[in-house]
Amino acid sequence: MASGSHKSRASMLWPGKDEVRFLGRFYLSGGVGYALALILPFQFAFFYLVMERPEWAVIPFFVSSAIELLLQVPAGLWADRWSRKKVTLIGYGLSGLSWAFIPVAVSMSGTDQLTAVCACFFLDGIGSALSSGSEEAWVVDNLKSVGRNDLVDQFFARSLSFESMGSILAGAIALMILISTTVDNFLLNLLWYITAAGQVVVIAIAATIPEHRTLLDVDGDTHRSPRSVSSILQDFWVVVRIRPLLFFTLVYVIASFADSVTEDAFVMSMITKGLDARALAPLGILEDVIGMVVPLFAVALARRIGISRYLAVFLIIPALAVSALFLHPVLWVVVALSLLLDTFAMLWDPVAEAHLQALIPSHRRATITSIVKQFNGFAELAGLGVFALILGKHSEKLMEVTPDLIDAFSGQITTITSIPTGAFGLSIPDVAIVFFVLIGILAVPFIFLSSRSGKN
């Protein structure tokens, strides 16, 4: 009995032989990609500090999300008809190429700077559309083809864990680089080049993974030939017809809107409250240490208390937690909330992703996953638009209190006392945090509607 318990704990913390056999290279590619993504801890801070107007920092992300939104479903349909593996690898390559050109783009001035950065993010949006959805379908059908459906939810949890391990290494390397030498533009650009090179390594690893296609969906229908483009309408109808899937898609849409800019708003809040930008690296490391372990317990905890109740709880608690900003909106409170909400997101995401995949018919998995992600894209796009409007309304004042890029990464800034304020006397970034997190509560009723529809 004790031996069985020991094996169970070991399996939770590290993949067993079968899991390594079927998923090991997926984990490795994700971990290595994040380990070389040295710019990731500072990405939004970089654009917020380097772009000539504060609201411009949001616009490239808006462009990327818009392009991903437009191409999400066609990319999924292409992956279903051609190859999920090949489409995913092409997506990785385009994203890496876009990151390699960022240093050149930000070196421009005026509207040329904004145009060039948006062009890079346009390319990244195409890459994200190709890899997002296709990769999940590639993994899930590989598992189904060998009769290991039991590893699907474990994959979504474990992949987050390995990506967090990689991010810990990336944060440590980036921090060492930034504190061991004089920070200048060349050094910050180098972080972008290494991140882009990491995609080449990811492609090399992922290219060795085979692709297995499932011939039968959950209803037993044979999928032996490519579907016509017109079948995309049938896929939209599938989302509407399967009520649990429809309601859970609404959950995802609301959660995506709520989560669209909170991380960026936290970064702005911390920077304007005097945080040394280099401290984002150790904060990222701490978040990744949490992320390395927490998702592994998410699946077990969700099974214990019930998926619907679990997902609802981890939308309600963050909404309660941000009320701390009304009481004491200082730097340490913002840092603590950032870590806390990130932990809740890591608990919520893998369970929600696995539950969504369980609701989708197998032979249309990539296309329907892409449809759901497209709906999420609308929500994220709306969130970014609202955030840009908020920043644009206070643009002049924010420009006055935004520190210089090199100063921010050299520990030469102090607390800024003249931050523009909005509702309830909170700073503009704090207002955005509270607003978006509270929106997440609206998803709770649809979680339970999805569960009830599934029982009918």
Coordinates of C-alpha atoms in Angstrom, one line a residue:
M1 CA 0.0 0.0 0.0
A2 CA 2.8 2.4 0.9
S3 CA 4.6 1.5 -2.3
G4 CA 1.6 2.3 -4.4
S5 CA 1.2 5.6 -2.6
H6 CA 4.9 6.4 -3.3
K7 CA 4.5 5.6 -7.0
S8 CA 1.4 7.8 -7.2
R9 CA 3.3 10.8 -5.7
A10 CA 6.2 10.2 -8.0
S11 CA 3.9 10.1 -11.0
M12 CA 2.4 13.4 -9.9
L13 CA 5.7 15.2 -9.6
W14 CA 7.5 13.6 -12.6
P15 CA 6.0 11.7 -15.7
G16 CA 6.1 7.9 -15.7
K17 CA 7.6 5.8 -18.4
D18 CA 4.5 5.7 -20.6
E19 CA 4.0 9.4 -20.2
V20 CA 7.6 10.1 -21.2
R21 CA 7.2 7.8 -24.2
F22 CA 4.1 9.5 -25.6
L23 CA 4.5 13.1 -24.4
G24 CA 8.2 13.5 -23.4
R25 CA 9.3 15.4 -26.5
F26 CA 6.3 17.7 -26.3
Y27 CA 7.3 18.5 -22.7
L28 CA 10.9 19.0 -23.8
S29 CA 10.1 21.3 -26.7
G30 CA 7.9 23.5 -24.5
G31 CA 10.5 23.6 -21.7
V32 CA 13.4 24.4 -23.9
G33 CA 11.4 27.1 -25.8
Y34 CA 10.5 28.9 -22.5
A35 CA 14.1 28.4 -21.2
L36 CA 15.4 30.4 -24.1
A37 CA 12.6 33.0 -24.0
L38 CA 14.8 35.5 -22.1
I39 CA 12.7 38.5 -23.0
L40 CA 9.5 37.0 -21.7
P41 CA 9.7 38.3 -18.1
F42 CA 10.1 41.9 -19.4
Q43 CA 8.1 41.8 -22.6
F44 CA 5.3 44.3 -21.8
A45 CA 7.5 46.4 -19.6
F46 CA 9.9 46.7 -22.5
F47 CA 7.3 48.0 -24.9
Y48 CA 5.7 50.2 -22.2
L49 CA 9.0 51.9 -21.6
V50 CA 10.4 52.0 -25.2
M51 CA 7.3 53.0 -27.2
E52 CA 6.9 56.8 -27.7
R53 CA 3.4 56.9 -26.2
P54 CA 2.1 54.6 -23.4
E55 CA -1.0 53.4 -25.3
W56 CA 1.2 52.3 -28.2
A57 CA 2.5 49.5 -26.0
V58 CA -0.9 47.9 -26.2
I59 CA -1.5 48.3 -30.0
P60 CA 1.0 45.7 -31.2
F61 CA -0.6 43.1 -29.0
F62 CA -4.0 44.2 -30.3
V63 CA -2.7 43.6 -33.9
S64 CA -1.3 40.2 -33.0
S65 CA -4.6 39.2 -31.4
A66 CA -6.6 40.5 -34.4
I67 CA -4.6 38.6 -36.9
E68 CA -4.7 35.4 -34.8
L69 CA -8.5 35.9 -34.5
L70 CA -9.0 36.2 -38.3
L71 CA -6.8 33.2 -39.1
Q72 CA -7.7 30.9 -36.2
V73 CA -10.4 28.9 -37.9
P74 CA -8.8 28.7 -41.3
A75 CA -5.6 27.5 -39.7
G76 CA -7.5 24.8 -37.7
L77 CA -9.3 23.7 -40.9
W78 CA -6.0 23.6 -42.8
A79 CA -4.4 21.6 -39.9
D80 CA -7.3 19.1 -40.0
R81 CA -7.1 18.6 -43.7
W82 CA -3.3 18.7 -44.2
S83 CA -1.1 18.1 -41.1
R84 CA -1.4 19.4 -37.5
K85 CA 2.3 18.8 -37.1
K86 CA 3.4 20.8 -40.1
V87 CA 1.1 23.7 -39.4
T88 CA 2.3 23.9 -35.9
L89 CA 6.0 23.9 -36.9
I90 CA 5.4 26.7 -39.5
G91 CA 3.7 28.7 -36.8
Y92 CA 6.7 28.3 -34.5
G93 CA 9.0 29.5 -37.3
L94 CA 7.0 32.6 -38.1
S95 CA 6.8 33.7 -34.5
G96 CA 10.6 33.3 -34.1
L97 CA 11.2 35.4 -37.2
S98 CA 8.9 38.2 -35.9
W99 CA 10.8 38.3 -32.6
A100 CA 14.2 38.6 -34.4
F101 CA 13.1 41.8 -36.1
I102 CA 11.7 43.6 -32.9
P103 CA 15.1 45.3 -32.0
V104 CA 15.1 46.9 -35.5
A105 CA 11.5 48.0 -35.2
V106 CA 11.8 49.7 -31.8
S107 CA 14.9 51.6 -33.0
M108 CA 12.7 53.7 -35.3
S109 CA 11.0 56.9 -34.3
G110 CA 7.5 58.4 -34.5
T111 CA 4.8 56.5 -36.2
D112 CA 7.4 54.5 -38.1
Q113 CA 8.2 52.8 -34.8
L114 CA 4.6 51.9 -34.2
T115 CA 4.2 50.7 -37.8
A116 CA 7.3 48.5 -37.7
V117 CA 6.5 46.9 -34.3
C118 CA 2.9 46.2 -35.5
A119 CA 4.3 44.5 -38.6
C120 CA 6.4 42.2 -36.4
F121 CA 3.3 41.4 -34.3
F122 CA 1.3 40.9 -37.5
L123 CA 3.7 38.1 -38.4
D124 CA 3.6 36.7 -34.8
G125 CA -0.2 36.7 -35.0
I126 CA 0.0 34.5 -38.1
G127 CA 2.4 32.1 -36.3
S128 CA 0.2 32.0 -33.2
A129 CA -2.9 31.2 -35.3
L130 CA -1.1 28.3 -37.0
S131 CA 0.3 26.7 -33.8
S132 CA -2.5 27.4 -31.4
G133 CA -5.2 24.7 -31.6
S134 CA -3.2 22.6 -34.0
E135 CA -0.7 21.6 -31.4
E136 CA -3.3 20.6 -28.8
A137 CA -5.2 18.5 -31.5
W138 CA -1.9 16.9 -32.5
V139 CA -1.2 15.9 -28.9
V140 CA -4.7 14.7 -28.1
D141 CA -5.1 12.6 -31.2
N142 CA -1.7 11.1 -30.7
L143 CA -2.9 9.9 -27.3
K144 CA -6.2 8.7 -28.6
S145 CA -4.5 6.7 -31.3
V146 CA -2.7 4.6 -28.6
G147 CA -5.7 4.4 -26.3
R148 CA -4.3 6.7 -23.6
N149 CA -7.1 9.2 -23.2
D150 CA -6.3 9.1 -19.5
L151 CA -3.2 11.2 -20.1
V152 CA -5.0 14.1 -21.8
D153 CA -5.7 16.2 -18.7
Q154 CA -2.3 15.2 -17.3
F155 CA -0.7 16.6 -20.4
F156 CA -2.3 20.1 -20.0
A157 CA -1.2 20.2 -16.4
R158 CA 2.3 18.8 -16.9
S159 CA 3.1 20.9 -19.9
L160 CA 2.5 24.0 -17.8
S161 CA 4.9 22.6 -15.3
F162 CA 7.6 22.0 -17.8
E163 CA 7.1 25.4 -19.3
S164 CA 7.4 26.9 -15.9
M165 CA 10.7 25.0 -15.3
G166 CA 12.0 26.5 -18.6
S167 CA 10.9 30.0 -17.6
I168 CA 12.7 29.6 -14.2
L169 CA 15.9 29.0 -16.1
A170 CA 15.2 31.9 -18.5
G171 CA 14.5 34.3 -15.7
A172 CA 17.7 33.3 -13.9
I173 CA 19.8 33.7 -17.0
A174 CA 18.2 37.0 -17.9
L175 CA 18.7 38.4 -14.4
M176 CA 22.3 37.3 -14.3
I177 CA 22.9 39.1 -17.6
L178 CA 21.2 42.3 -16.5
I179 CA 23.0 42.6 -13.1
S180 CA 26.4 41.4 -14.2
T181 CA 27.0 44.1 -16.9
T182 CA 26.0 47.6 -17.8
V183 CA 22.5 47.7 -19.2
D184 CA 22.2 49.3 -22.7
N185 CA 20.1 48.9 -25.8
F186 CA 22.4 46.2 -27.2
L187 CA 22.0 44.0 -24.1
L188 CA 18.2 44.3 -24.2
N189 CA 18.1 43.5 -27.9
L190 CA 20.2 40.4 -27.3
L191 CA 17.4 39.0 -25.1
W192 CA 15.1 39.3 -28.2
Y193 CA 17.6 37.5 -30.5
I194 CA 18.1 34.6 -28.0
T195 CA 14.3 34.3 -27.7
A196 CA 14.0 34.1 -31.5
A197 CA 16.8 31.5 -31.7
G198 CA 14.9 29.4 -29.1
Q199 CA 12.1 28.8 -31.7
V200 CA 14.7 27.2 -34.0
V201 CA 15.6 24.7 -31.2
V202 CA 11.9 24.1 -30.5
I203 CA 11.2 23.3 -34.2
A204 CA 14.2 20.9 -34.2
I205 CA 12.8 18.9 -31.2
A206 CA 9.1 19.0 -32.3
A207 CA 10.0 17.8 -35.8
T208 CA 11.1 14.4 -34.4
I209 CA 7.6 13.8 -32.9
P210 CA 5.3 11.6 -35.1
E211 CA 1.7 12.6 -35.9
H212 CA -1.1 10.0 -35.6
R213 CA -4.5 10.8 -36.9
T214 CA -7.7 9.4 -35.2
L215 CA -10.2 8.0 -37.7
L216 CA -13.2 7.8 -35.4
D217 CA -14.9 10.6 -33.5
V218 CA -16.9 10.0 -30.3
D219 CA -20.0 9.0 -32.3
G220 CA -18.1 6.4 -34.3
D221 CA -18.3 8.4 -37.6
T222 CA -15.4 7.6 -40.0
H223 CA -13.2 10.4 -41.0
R224 CA -11.3 9.1 -44.0
S225 CA -11.1 12.1 -46.4
P226 CA -10.4 15.8 -46.1
R227 CA -13.5 17.9 -45.4
S228 CA -14.5 20.7 -47.7
V229 CA -14.1 24.3 -46.6
S230 CA -17.9 24.6 -46.3
S231 CA -17.7 22.2 -43.4
I232 CA -16.5 25.1 -41.3
L233 CA -20.2 26.1 -41.0
Q234 CA -21.0 22.7 -39.7
D235 CA -18.3 23.1 -37.1
F236 CA -19.8 26.4 -35.9
W237 CA -23.2 24.5 -35.7
V238 CA -21.6 21.8 -33.6
V239 CA -20.5 24.4 -31.0
V240 CA -24.1 25.6 -30.8
R241 CA -25.8 22.2 -30.9
I242 CA -23.7 20.6 -28.1
R243 CA -25.1 22.7 -25.2
P244 CA -22.4 21.8 -22.7
L245 CA -19.8 23.0 -25.3
L246 CA -21.7 26.2 -26.0
F247 CA -22.0 27.2 -22.4
F248 CA -18.4 26.3 -21.7
T249 CA -17.3 28.3 -24.7
L250 CA -19.1 31.3 -23.1
V251 CA -17.1 30.6 -19.9
Y252 CA -13.9 30.7 -21.9
V253 CA -14.9 33.9 -23.6
I254 CA -15.6 35.8 -20.4
A255 CA -12.5 34.4 -18.7
S256 CA -10.4 35.5 -21.7
F257 CA -11.7 39.0 -21.5
A258 CA -11.0 39.1 -17.8
D259 CA -7.5 37.8 -18.2
S260 CA -6.6 39.8 -21.4
V261 CA -4.7 42.6 -19.8
T262 CA -4.4 41.9 -16.1
E263 CA -0.8 40.8 -16.3
D264 CA 0.2 43.9 -18.3
A265 CA -1.7 46.1 -15.9
F266 CA 0.2 44.6 -12.9
V267 CA 3.5 45.3 -14.7
M268 CA 2.5 48.9 -15.2
S269 CA 1.3 49.3 -11.7
M270 CA 4.6 47.9 -10.3
I271 CA 6.8 50.0 -12.6
T272 CA 4.9 53.2 -11.7
K273 CA 5.2 52.4 -8.0
G274 CA 9.0 52.3 -8.3
L275 CA 9.8 48.7 -9.0
D276 CA 13.2 48.1 -10.6
A277 CA 12.3 46.5 -13.9
R278 CA 15.0 43.9 -13.4
A279 CA 13.0 42.6 -10.4
L280 CA 10.4 41.3 -12.9
A281 CA 12.9 38.4 -13.5
P282 CA 12.9 37.1 -9.9
L283 CA 9.2 37.7 -9.7
G284 CA 8.8 35.6 -12.8
I285 CA 11.0 32.9 -11.4
L286 CA 8.8 32.8 -8.2
E287 CA 5.7 32.6 -10.4
D288 CA 7.3 29.8 -12.4
V289 CA 8.3 27.8 -9.3
I290 CA 4.6 28.0 -8.3
G291 CA 3.6 27.1 -11.8
M292 CA 5.9 24.1 -11.8
V293 CA 4.1 22.4 -9.0
V294 CA 0.6 23.9 -8.7
P295 CA -0.9 22.6 -12.1
L296 CA 0.0 19.1 -11.1
F297 CA -2.3 19.2 -8.1
A298 CA -5.0 21.0 -10.1
V299 CA -6.3 17.9 -11.8
A300 CA -6.4 15.9 -8.6
L301 CA -8.1 18.6 -6.7
A302 CA -10.7 19.2 -9.4
R303 CA -11.5 15.5 -9.5
R304 CA -12.0 15.5 -5.7
I305 CA -14.3 18.5 -5.4
G306 CA -16.0 18.4 -8.9
I307 CA -14.9 20.3 -12.0
S308 CA -17.8 22.8 -12.0
R309 CA -17.4 23.8 -8.4
Y310 CA -13.6 23.9 -8.8
L311 CA -13.7 26.2 -11.8
A312 CA -16.2 28.5 -10.2
V313 CA -14.2 28.8 -7.0
F314 CA -11.0 29.9 -8.8
L315 CA -12.9 32.7 -10.6
I316 CA -14.6 34.0 -7.4
I317 CA -11.5 34.0 -5.1
P318 CA -9.5 36.3 -7.4
A319 CA -12.4 38.8 -7.6
L320 CA -12.4 38.9 -3.8
A321 CA -8.7 39.2 -3.5
V322 CA -8.3 42.4 -5.6
S323 CA -10.5 44.2 -3.1
A324 CA -7.2 44.6 -1.2
L325 CA -6.3 47.4 -3.6
F326 CA -9.2 49.5 -2.2
L327 CA -7.6 49.2 1.3
H328 CA -3.9 49.6 0.7
P329 CA -2.8 50.1 -3.0
V330 CA 1.0 50.1 -2.4
L331 CA 3.8 48.2 -4.2
W332 CA 4.0 45.1 -1.9
V333 CA 0.2 44.6 -2.1
V334 CA 0.3 44.8 -5.9
V335 CA 3.2 42.3 -6.0
A336 CA 1.4 39.9 -3.6
L337 CA -1.8 40.1 -5.7
S338 CA 0.1 39.5 -8.9
L339 CA 1.6 36.3 -7.5
L340 CA -1.7 35.2 -6.0
L341 CA -3.8 35.7 -9.1
D342 CA -1.1 34.0 -11.2
T343 CA -1.4 31.0 -8.9
F344 CA -5.2 30.9 -9.3
A345 CA -4.8 31.1 -13.1
M346 CA -2.4 28.1 -13.1
L347 CA -5.0 26.2 -11.1
W348 CA -7.8 27.1 -13.4
D349 CA -6.2 26.8 -16.9
P350 CA -5.3 23.1 -17.2
V351 CA -8.6 21.9 -15.8
A352 CA -10.6 24.2 -18.0
E353 CA -8.5 23.2 -21.1
A354 CA -8.9 19.5 -20.5
H355 CA -12.6 19.9 -19.8
L356 CA -13.1 21.8 -23.1
Q357 CA -11.2 19.1 -25.1
A358 CA -13.5 16.4 -23.5
L359 CA -16.5 18.2 -25.0
I360 CA -15.2 18.3 -28.6
P361 CA -15.7 15.5 -31.2
S362 CA -12.4 14.0 -32.1
H363 CA -12.3 14.3 -35.9
R364 CA -13.1 18.0 -35.8
R365 CA -10.9 18.7 -32.8
A366 CA -8.5 21.2 -34.4
T367 CA -11.1 23.2 -36.2
I368 CA -13.5 23.4 -33.2
T369 CA -10.7 24.2 -30.9
S370 CA -9.7 26.9 -33.3
I371 CA -13.3 28.2 -33.3
V372 CA -13.4 28.4 -29.5
K373 CA -10.0 30.1 -29.5
Q374 CA -11.4 32.5 -32.1
F375 CA -14.2 33.5 -29.8
N376 CA -11.6 33.9 -27.1
G377 CA -9.7 36.1 -29.5
F378 CA -12.7 38.4 -29.8
A379 CA -12.8 38.7 -26.1
E380 CA -9.0 39.4 -25.7
L381 CA -9.2 41.9 -28.6
A382 CA -12.0 43.7 -26.8
G383 CA -10.0 43.7 -23.6
L384 CA -7.0 45.1 -25.3
G385 CA -9.1 47.8 -26.9
V386 CA -10.6 48.8 -23.6
F387 CA -7.2 48.9 -22.0
A388 CA -5.8 51.1 -24.9
L389 CA -8.7 53.5 -24.5
I390 CA -8.1 53.8 -20.7
L391 CA -4.4 54.5 -21.3
G392 CA -5.1 56.8 -24.2
K393 CA -7.5 58.9 -22.1
H394 CA -4.6 59.6 -19.6
S395 CA -1.8 59.4 -22.2
E396 CA -0.1 62.8 -21.5
K397 CA 0.0 62.3 -17.8
L398 CA 1.3 58.7 -18.2
M399 CA 4.0 59.9 -20.5
E400 CA 5.2 62.3 -17.8
V401 CA 5.6 59.6 -15.2
T402 CA 7.0 56.8 -17.4
P403 CA 10.6 56.2 -16.6
D404 CA 13.4 55.9 -19.3
L405 CA 14.0 52.4 -20.6
I406 CA 17.6 52.2 -19.4
D407 CA 16.9 53.8 -16.1
A408 CA 14.1 51.4 -15.4
F409 CA 16.4 48.4 -16.1
S410 CA 19.3 50.0 -14.1
G411 CA 17.6 50.5 -10.7
Q412 CA 17.6 54.3 -11.1
I413 CA 13.9 55.0 -10.6
T414 CA 12.0 55.8 -7.4
T415 CA 8.4 55.8 -6.5
I416 CA 6.3 58.1 -8.6
T417 CA 3.9 60.2 -6.6
S418 CA 2.0 61.9 -9.4
I419 CA 0.4 58.8 -11.0
P420 CA -2.9 59.7 -12.7
T421 CA -5.9 58.3 -10.8
G422 CA -9.3 57.0 -11.8
A423 CA -12.3 55.5 -10.1
F424 CA -12.1 55.2 -6.3
G425 CA -8.9 57.2 -6.3
L426 CA -6.9 54.2 -7.6
S427 CA -4.1 54.6 -10.1
I428 CA -5.0 53.9 -13.7
P429 CA -3.2 50.5 -13.8
D430 CA -4.9 49.5 -10.5
V431 CA -8.4 50.5 -11.9
A432 CA -7.7 48.2 -14.9
I433 CA -6.8 45.3 -12.6
V434 CA -9.9 45.6 -10.5
F435 CA -12.2 46.1 -13.5
F436 CA -11.0 43.1 -15.5
V437 CA -10.7 40.7 -12.6
L438 CA -14.2 41.4 -11.5
I439 CA -15.6 40.7 -15.0
G440 CA -14.5 37.0 -14.5
I441 CA -17.3 36.5 -12.0
L442 CA -19.8 36.7 -14.9
A443 CA -18.6 33.3 -16.1
V444 CA -19.6 31.4 -13.0
P445 CA -23.3 30.8 -14.0
F446 CA -22.3 29.4 -17.3
I447 CA -20.0 26.9 -15.7
F448 CA -23.0 25.4 -13.9
L449 CA -25.2 25.6 -17.0
S450 CA -22.7 23.7 -18.9
S451 CA -22.6 21.0 -16.2
R452 CA -26.4 20.7 -16.0
S453 CA -26.8 20.6 -19.8
G454 CA -24.3 17.7 -19.9
K455 CA -26.5 15.7 -17.5
N456 CA -29.7 16.2 -19.6

